[in-house]
mmCIF file of C-alpha atoms in Angstrom:
data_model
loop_
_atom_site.group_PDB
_atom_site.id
_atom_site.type_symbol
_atom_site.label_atom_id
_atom_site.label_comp_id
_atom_site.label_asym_id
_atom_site.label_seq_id
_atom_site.Cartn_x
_atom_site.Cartn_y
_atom_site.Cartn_z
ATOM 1 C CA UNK Q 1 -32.662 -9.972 -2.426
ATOM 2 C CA UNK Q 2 -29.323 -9.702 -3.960
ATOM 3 C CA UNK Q 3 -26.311 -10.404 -2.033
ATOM 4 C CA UNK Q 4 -23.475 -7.537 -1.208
ATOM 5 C CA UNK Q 5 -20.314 -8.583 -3.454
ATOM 6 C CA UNK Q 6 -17.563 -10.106 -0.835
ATOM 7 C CA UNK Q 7 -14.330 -8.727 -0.039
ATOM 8 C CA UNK Q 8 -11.123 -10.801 -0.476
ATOM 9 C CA UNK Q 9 -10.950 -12.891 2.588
ATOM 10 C CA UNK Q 10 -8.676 -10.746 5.400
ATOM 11 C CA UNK Q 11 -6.880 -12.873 6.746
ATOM 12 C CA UNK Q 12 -6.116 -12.799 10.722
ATOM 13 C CA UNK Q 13 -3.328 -14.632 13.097
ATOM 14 C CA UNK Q 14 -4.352 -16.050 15.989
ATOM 15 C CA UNK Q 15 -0.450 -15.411 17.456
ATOM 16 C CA UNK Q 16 2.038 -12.631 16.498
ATOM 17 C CA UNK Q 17 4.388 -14.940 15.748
ATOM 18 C CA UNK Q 18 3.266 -15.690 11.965
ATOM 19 C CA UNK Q 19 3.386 -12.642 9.772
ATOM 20 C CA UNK Q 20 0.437 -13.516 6.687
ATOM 21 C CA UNK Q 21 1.420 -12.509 3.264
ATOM 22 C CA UNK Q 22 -1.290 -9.644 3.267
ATOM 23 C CA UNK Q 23 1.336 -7.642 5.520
ATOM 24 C CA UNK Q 24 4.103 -7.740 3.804
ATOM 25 C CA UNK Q 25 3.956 -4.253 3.282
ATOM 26 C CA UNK Q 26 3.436 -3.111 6.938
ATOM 27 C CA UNK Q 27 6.472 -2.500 9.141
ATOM 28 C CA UNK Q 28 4.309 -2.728 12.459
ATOM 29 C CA UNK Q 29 5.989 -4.344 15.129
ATOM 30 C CA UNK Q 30 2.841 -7.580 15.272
ATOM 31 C CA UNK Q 31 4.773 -8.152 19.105
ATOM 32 C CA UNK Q 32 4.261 -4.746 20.496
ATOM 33 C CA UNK Q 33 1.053 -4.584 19.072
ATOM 34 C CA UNK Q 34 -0.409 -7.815 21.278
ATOM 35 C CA UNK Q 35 1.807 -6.742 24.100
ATOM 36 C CA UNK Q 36 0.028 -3.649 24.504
ATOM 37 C CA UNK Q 37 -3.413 -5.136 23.736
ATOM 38 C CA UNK Q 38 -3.321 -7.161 26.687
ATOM 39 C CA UNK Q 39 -3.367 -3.748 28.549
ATOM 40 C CA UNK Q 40 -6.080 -2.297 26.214
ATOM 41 C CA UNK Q 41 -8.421 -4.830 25.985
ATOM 42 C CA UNK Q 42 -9.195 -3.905 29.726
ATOM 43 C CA UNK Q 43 -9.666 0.029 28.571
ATOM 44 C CA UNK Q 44 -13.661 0.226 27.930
ATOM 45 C CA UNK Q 45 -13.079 3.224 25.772
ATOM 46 C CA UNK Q 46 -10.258 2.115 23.791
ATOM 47 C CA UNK Q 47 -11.868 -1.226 22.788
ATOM 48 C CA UNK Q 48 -14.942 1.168 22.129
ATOM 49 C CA UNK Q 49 -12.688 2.900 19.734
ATOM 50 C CA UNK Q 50 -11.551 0.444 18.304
ATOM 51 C CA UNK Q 51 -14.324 -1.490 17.641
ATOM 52 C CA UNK Q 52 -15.428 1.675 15.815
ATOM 53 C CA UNK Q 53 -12.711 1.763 13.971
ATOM 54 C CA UNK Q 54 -12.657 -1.756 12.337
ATOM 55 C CA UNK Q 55 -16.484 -1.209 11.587
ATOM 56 C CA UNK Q 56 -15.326 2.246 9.721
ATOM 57 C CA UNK Q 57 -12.872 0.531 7.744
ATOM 58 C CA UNK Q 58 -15.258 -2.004 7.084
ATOM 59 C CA UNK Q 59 -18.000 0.182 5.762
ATOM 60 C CA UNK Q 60 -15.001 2.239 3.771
ATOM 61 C CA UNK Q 61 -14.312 -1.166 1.359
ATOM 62 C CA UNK Q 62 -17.716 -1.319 0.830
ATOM 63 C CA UNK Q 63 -18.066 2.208 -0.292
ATOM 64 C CA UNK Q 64 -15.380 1.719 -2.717
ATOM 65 C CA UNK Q 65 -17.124 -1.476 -3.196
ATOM 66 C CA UNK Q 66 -20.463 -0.044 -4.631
ATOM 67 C CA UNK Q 67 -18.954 2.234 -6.187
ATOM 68 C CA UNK Q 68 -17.151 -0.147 -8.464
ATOM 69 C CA UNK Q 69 -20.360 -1.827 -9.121
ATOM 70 C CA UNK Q 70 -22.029 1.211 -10.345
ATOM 71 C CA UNK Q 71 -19.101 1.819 -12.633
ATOM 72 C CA UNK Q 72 -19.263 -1.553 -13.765
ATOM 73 C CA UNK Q 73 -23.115 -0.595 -14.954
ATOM 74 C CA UNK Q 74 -21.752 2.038 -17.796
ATOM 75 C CA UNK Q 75 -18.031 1.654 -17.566
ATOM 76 C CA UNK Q 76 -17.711 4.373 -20.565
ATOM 77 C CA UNK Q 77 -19.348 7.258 -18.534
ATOM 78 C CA UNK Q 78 -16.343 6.828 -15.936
ATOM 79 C CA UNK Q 79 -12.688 8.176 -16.810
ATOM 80 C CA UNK Q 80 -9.988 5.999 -16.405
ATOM 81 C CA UNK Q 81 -8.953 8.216 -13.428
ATOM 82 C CA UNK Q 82 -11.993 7.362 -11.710
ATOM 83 C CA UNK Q 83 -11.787 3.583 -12.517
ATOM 84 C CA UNK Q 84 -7.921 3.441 -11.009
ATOM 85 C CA UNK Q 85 -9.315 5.906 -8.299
ATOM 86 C CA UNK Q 86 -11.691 3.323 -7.044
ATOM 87 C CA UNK Q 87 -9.375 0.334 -7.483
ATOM 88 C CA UNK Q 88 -6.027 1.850 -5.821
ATOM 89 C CA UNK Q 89 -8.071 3.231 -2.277
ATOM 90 C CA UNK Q 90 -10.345 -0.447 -2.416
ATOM 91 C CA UNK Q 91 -6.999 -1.840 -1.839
ATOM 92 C CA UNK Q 92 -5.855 0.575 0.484
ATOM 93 C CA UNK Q 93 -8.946 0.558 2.881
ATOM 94 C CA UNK Q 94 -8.536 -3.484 2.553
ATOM 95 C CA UNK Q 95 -5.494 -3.064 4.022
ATOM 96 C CA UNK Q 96 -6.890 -1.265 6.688
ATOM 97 C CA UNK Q 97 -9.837 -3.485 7.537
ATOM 98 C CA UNK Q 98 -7.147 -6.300 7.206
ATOM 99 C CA UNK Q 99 -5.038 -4.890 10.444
ATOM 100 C CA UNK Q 100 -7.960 -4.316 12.477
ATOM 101 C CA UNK Q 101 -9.130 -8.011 11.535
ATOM 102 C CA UNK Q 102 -5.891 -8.859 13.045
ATOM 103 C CA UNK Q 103 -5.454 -5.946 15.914
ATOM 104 C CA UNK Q 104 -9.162 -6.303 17.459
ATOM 105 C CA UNK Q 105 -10.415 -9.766 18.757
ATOM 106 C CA UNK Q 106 -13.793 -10.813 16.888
ATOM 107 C CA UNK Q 107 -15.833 -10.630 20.065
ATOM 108 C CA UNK Q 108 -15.236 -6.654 20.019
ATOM 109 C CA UNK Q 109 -16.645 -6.465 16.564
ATOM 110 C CA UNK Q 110 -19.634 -4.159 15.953
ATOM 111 C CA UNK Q 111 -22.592 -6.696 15.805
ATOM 112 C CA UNK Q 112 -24.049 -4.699 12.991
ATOM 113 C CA UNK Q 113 -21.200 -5.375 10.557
ATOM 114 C CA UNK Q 114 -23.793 -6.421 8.136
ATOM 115 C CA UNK Q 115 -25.729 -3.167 7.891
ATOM 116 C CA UNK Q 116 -22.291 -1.045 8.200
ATOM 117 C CA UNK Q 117 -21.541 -3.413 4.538
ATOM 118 C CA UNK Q 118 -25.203 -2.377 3.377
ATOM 119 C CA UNK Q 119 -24.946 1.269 4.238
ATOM 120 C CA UNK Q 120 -21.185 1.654 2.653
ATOM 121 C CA UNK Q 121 -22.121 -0.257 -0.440
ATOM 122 C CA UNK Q 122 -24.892 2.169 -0.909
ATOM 123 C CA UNK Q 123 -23.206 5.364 0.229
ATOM 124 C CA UNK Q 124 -20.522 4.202 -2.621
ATOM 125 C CA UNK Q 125 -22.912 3.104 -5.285
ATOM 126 C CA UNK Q 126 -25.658 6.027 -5.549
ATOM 127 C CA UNK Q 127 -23.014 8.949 -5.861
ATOM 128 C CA UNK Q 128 -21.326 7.275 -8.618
ATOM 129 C CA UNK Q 129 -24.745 6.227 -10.643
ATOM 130 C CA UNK Q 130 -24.934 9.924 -10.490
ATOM 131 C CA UNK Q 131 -21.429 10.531 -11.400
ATOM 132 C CA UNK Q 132 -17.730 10.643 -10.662
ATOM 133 C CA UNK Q 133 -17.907 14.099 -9.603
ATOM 134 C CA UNK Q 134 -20.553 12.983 -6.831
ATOM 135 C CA UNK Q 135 -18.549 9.784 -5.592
ATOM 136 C CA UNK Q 136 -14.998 12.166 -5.310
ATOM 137 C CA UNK Q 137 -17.603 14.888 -3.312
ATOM 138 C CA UNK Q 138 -18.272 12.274 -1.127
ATOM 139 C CA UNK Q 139 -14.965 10.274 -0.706
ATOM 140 C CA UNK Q 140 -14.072 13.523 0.679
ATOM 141 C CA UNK Q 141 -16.694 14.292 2.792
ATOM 142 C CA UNK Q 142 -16.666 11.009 4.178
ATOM 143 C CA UNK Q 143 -12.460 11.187 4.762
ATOM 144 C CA UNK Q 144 -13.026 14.505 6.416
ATOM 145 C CA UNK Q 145 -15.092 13.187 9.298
ATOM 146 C CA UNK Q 146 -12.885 9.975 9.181
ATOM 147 C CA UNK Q 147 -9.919 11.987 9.875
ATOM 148 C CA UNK Q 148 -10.983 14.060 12.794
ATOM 149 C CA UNK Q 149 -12.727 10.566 13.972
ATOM 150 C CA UNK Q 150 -8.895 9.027 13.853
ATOM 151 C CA UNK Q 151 -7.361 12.276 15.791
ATOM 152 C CA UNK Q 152 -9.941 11.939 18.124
ATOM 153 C CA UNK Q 153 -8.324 8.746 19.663
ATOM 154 C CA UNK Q 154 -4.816 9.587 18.539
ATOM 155 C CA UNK Q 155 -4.388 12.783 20.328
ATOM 156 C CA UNK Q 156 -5.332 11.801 23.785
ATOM 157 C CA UNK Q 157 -3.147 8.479 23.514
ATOM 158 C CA UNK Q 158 -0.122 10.660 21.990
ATOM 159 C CA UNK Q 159 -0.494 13.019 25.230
ATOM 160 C CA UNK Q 160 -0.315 10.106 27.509
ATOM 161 C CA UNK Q 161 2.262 8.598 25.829
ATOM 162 C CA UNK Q 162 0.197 5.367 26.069
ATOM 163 C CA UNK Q 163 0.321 2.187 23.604
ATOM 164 C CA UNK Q 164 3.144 3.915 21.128
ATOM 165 C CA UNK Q 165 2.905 1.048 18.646
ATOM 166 C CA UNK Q 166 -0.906 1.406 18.244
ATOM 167 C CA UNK Q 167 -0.490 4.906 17.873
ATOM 168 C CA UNK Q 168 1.664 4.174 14.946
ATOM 169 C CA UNK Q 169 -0.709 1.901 13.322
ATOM 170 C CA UNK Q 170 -3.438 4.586 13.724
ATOM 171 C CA UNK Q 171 -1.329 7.523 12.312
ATOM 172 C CA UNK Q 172 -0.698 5.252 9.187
ATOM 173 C CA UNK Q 173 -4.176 4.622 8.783
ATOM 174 C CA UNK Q 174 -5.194 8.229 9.568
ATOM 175 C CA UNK Q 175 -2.402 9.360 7.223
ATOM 176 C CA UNK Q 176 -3.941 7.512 4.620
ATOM 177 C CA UNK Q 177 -7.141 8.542 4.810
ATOM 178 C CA UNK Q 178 -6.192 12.764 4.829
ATOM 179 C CA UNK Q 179 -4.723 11.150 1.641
ATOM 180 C CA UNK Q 180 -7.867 9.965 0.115
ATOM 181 C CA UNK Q 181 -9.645 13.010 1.065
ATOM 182 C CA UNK Q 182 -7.378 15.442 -0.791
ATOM 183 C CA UNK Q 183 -7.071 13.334 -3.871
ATOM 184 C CA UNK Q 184 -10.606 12.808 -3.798
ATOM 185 C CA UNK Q 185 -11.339 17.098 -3.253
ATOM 186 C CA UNK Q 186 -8.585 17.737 -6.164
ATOM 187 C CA UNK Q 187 -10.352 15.069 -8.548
ATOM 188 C CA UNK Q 188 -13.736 17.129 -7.858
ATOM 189 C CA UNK Q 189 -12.603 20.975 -7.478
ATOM 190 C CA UNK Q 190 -12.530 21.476 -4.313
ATOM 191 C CA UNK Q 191 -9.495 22.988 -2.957
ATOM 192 C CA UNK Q 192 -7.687 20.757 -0.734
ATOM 193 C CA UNK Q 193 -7.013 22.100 3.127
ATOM 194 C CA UNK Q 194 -3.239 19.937 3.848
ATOM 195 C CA UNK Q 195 -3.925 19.138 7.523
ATOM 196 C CA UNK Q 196 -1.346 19.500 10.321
ATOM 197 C CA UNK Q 197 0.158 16.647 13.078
ATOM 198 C CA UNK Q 198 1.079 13.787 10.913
ATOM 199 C CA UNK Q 199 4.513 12.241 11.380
ATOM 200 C CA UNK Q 200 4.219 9.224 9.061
ATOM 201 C CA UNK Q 201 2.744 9.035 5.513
ATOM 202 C CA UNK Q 202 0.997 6.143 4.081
ATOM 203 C CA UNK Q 203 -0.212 5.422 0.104
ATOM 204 C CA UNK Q 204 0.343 9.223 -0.294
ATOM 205 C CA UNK Q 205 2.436 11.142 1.890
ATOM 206 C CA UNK Q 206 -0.438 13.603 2.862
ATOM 207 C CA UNK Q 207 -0.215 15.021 6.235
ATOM 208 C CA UNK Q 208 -2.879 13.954 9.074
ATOM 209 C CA UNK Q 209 -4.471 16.211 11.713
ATOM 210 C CA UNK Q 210 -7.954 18.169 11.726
ATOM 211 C CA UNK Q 211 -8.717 19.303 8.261
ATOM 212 C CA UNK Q 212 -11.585 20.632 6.403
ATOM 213 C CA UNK Q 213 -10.700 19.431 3.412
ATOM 214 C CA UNK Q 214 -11.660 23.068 1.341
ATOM 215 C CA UNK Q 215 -14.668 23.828 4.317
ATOM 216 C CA UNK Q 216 -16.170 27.104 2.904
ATOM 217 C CA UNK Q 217 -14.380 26.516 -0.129
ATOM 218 C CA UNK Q 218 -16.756 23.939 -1.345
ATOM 219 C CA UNK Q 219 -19.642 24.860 -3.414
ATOM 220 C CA UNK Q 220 -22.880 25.057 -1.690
ATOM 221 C CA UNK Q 221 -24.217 21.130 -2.629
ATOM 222 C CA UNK Q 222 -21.085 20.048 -1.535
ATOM 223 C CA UNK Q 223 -21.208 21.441 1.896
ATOM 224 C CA UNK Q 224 -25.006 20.241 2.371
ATOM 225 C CA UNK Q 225 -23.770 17.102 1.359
ATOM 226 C CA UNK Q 226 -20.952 16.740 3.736
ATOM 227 C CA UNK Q 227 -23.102 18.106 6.618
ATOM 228 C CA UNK Q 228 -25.279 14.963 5.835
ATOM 229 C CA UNK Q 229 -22.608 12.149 5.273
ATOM 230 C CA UNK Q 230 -21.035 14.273 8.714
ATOM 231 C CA UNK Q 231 -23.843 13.604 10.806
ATOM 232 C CA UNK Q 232 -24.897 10.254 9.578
ATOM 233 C CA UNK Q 233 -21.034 9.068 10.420
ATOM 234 C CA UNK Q 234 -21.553 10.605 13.890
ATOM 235 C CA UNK Q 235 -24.758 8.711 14.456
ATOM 236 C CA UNK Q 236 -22.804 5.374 13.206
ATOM 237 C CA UNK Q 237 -19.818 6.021 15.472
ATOM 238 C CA UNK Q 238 -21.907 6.573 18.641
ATOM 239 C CA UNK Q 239 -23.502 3.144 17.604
ATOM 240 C CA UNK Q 240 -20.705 1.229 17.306
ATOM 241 C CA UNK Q 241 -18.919 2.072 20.667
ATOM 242 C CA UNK Q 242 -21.864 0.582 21.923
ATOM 243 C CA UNK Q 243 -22.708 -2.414 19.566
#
């Protein structure tokens, strides 16, 4: 059977004092962020959370992942748009994956990282051997459940005024994603819905908050398809809290 391509190698400090090249370009405060976890780590549902997180991110590089080597197939039936549009969010989503490689200790990984990898390699690769306009359909489908995922844990934590600096790491990451899905809906045709709640921006500057990301707006194979990719996310949240 062949092999899933590898990611570049996240790399992950044991201590908060040493600050990797790969986040040069986040201003997190690494010291807050392990003072806090100390307290979190002994929250159930915020490790469960989390955990689902960092398998989310995980399955998003592989998406972008598969996608690439689809494109890499028939490179001529892709634009250049879609090429760079593959490339730039790969490296933003490694980003991602590489602060919750850091963030969350290994032994609250999702066992099934393997078969997140599998099904986010495929979930990028088949759209695209179809077509661009198929891969930016679901890019956007997936971001929409992504970002209402994200607000789910964001908005209680923001009410309670608990872990401030985590919060700030998951509002960039959230803000990023609202990102993705709106370049991803305007790449495609559908009309973009600009979500409300976000106080910092991340590759893009998009706002965060619940979104639709065009709802009814979408043609009719586009909201079938983002009722599937919906409910298969669901399913692969509930999972992960657990495993």
């Amino acid at each position: 059977m062949t092999s899933l391509p590898s990611r570049p190698q996240a790399q992950a400090a044991a201590a908060p004092t040493s600050e990797p090249a790969v986040f040069a370009r986040f201003d997190f405060n690494w010291q807050a962020l392990f003072a806090e976890r100390i307290s979190w780590l002994t929250q159930p549902n915020v490790v469960a959370d989390l955990r689902s997180d960092h398998a989310g991110e995980t399955g998003a590089v592989y998406i972008y992942l598969g996608a690439a080597w689809a494109m890499a197939l028939s490179p001529q039936r892709y634009t250049p748009g879609a090429h760079s549009f593959v490339t730039e969010h790969c490296a933003t989503e490694e980003g991602h994956l590489a602060l919750f490689d850091r963030l969350l200790p290994r032994e609250h990984h999702s066992k099934l990282l393997l078969a997140w990898k599998a099904a986010g390699f495929a979930l990028g690769a088949l759209p695209t051997l179809v077509g661009e306009a198929a891969l930016f359909c679901t890019v956007e489908s997936v971001e929409t459940f992504v970002e209402e995922h994200y607000n789910e844990h964001i908005v209680p934590m923001e009410r309670e005024g608990a872990y401030p600096e985590l919060v700030r790491l998951l509002r960039h990451c959230r803000d990023d994603e609202v990102h993705h899905k709106n370049d991803a809906a305007a790449r495609w045709g559908a009309p973009a819905a600009t979500a409300s709640g976000s106080g910092e921006s991340g590759d893009g500057g998009d706002s965060g908050g619940s979104g639709g990301g065009g709802g009814s707006a979408r043609p009719w194979y586009g909201r079938a398809w983002a009722a599937v990719v919906g409910r298969g996310s669901k399913a692969a949240v509930a999972v992960c809290r657990r495993v």
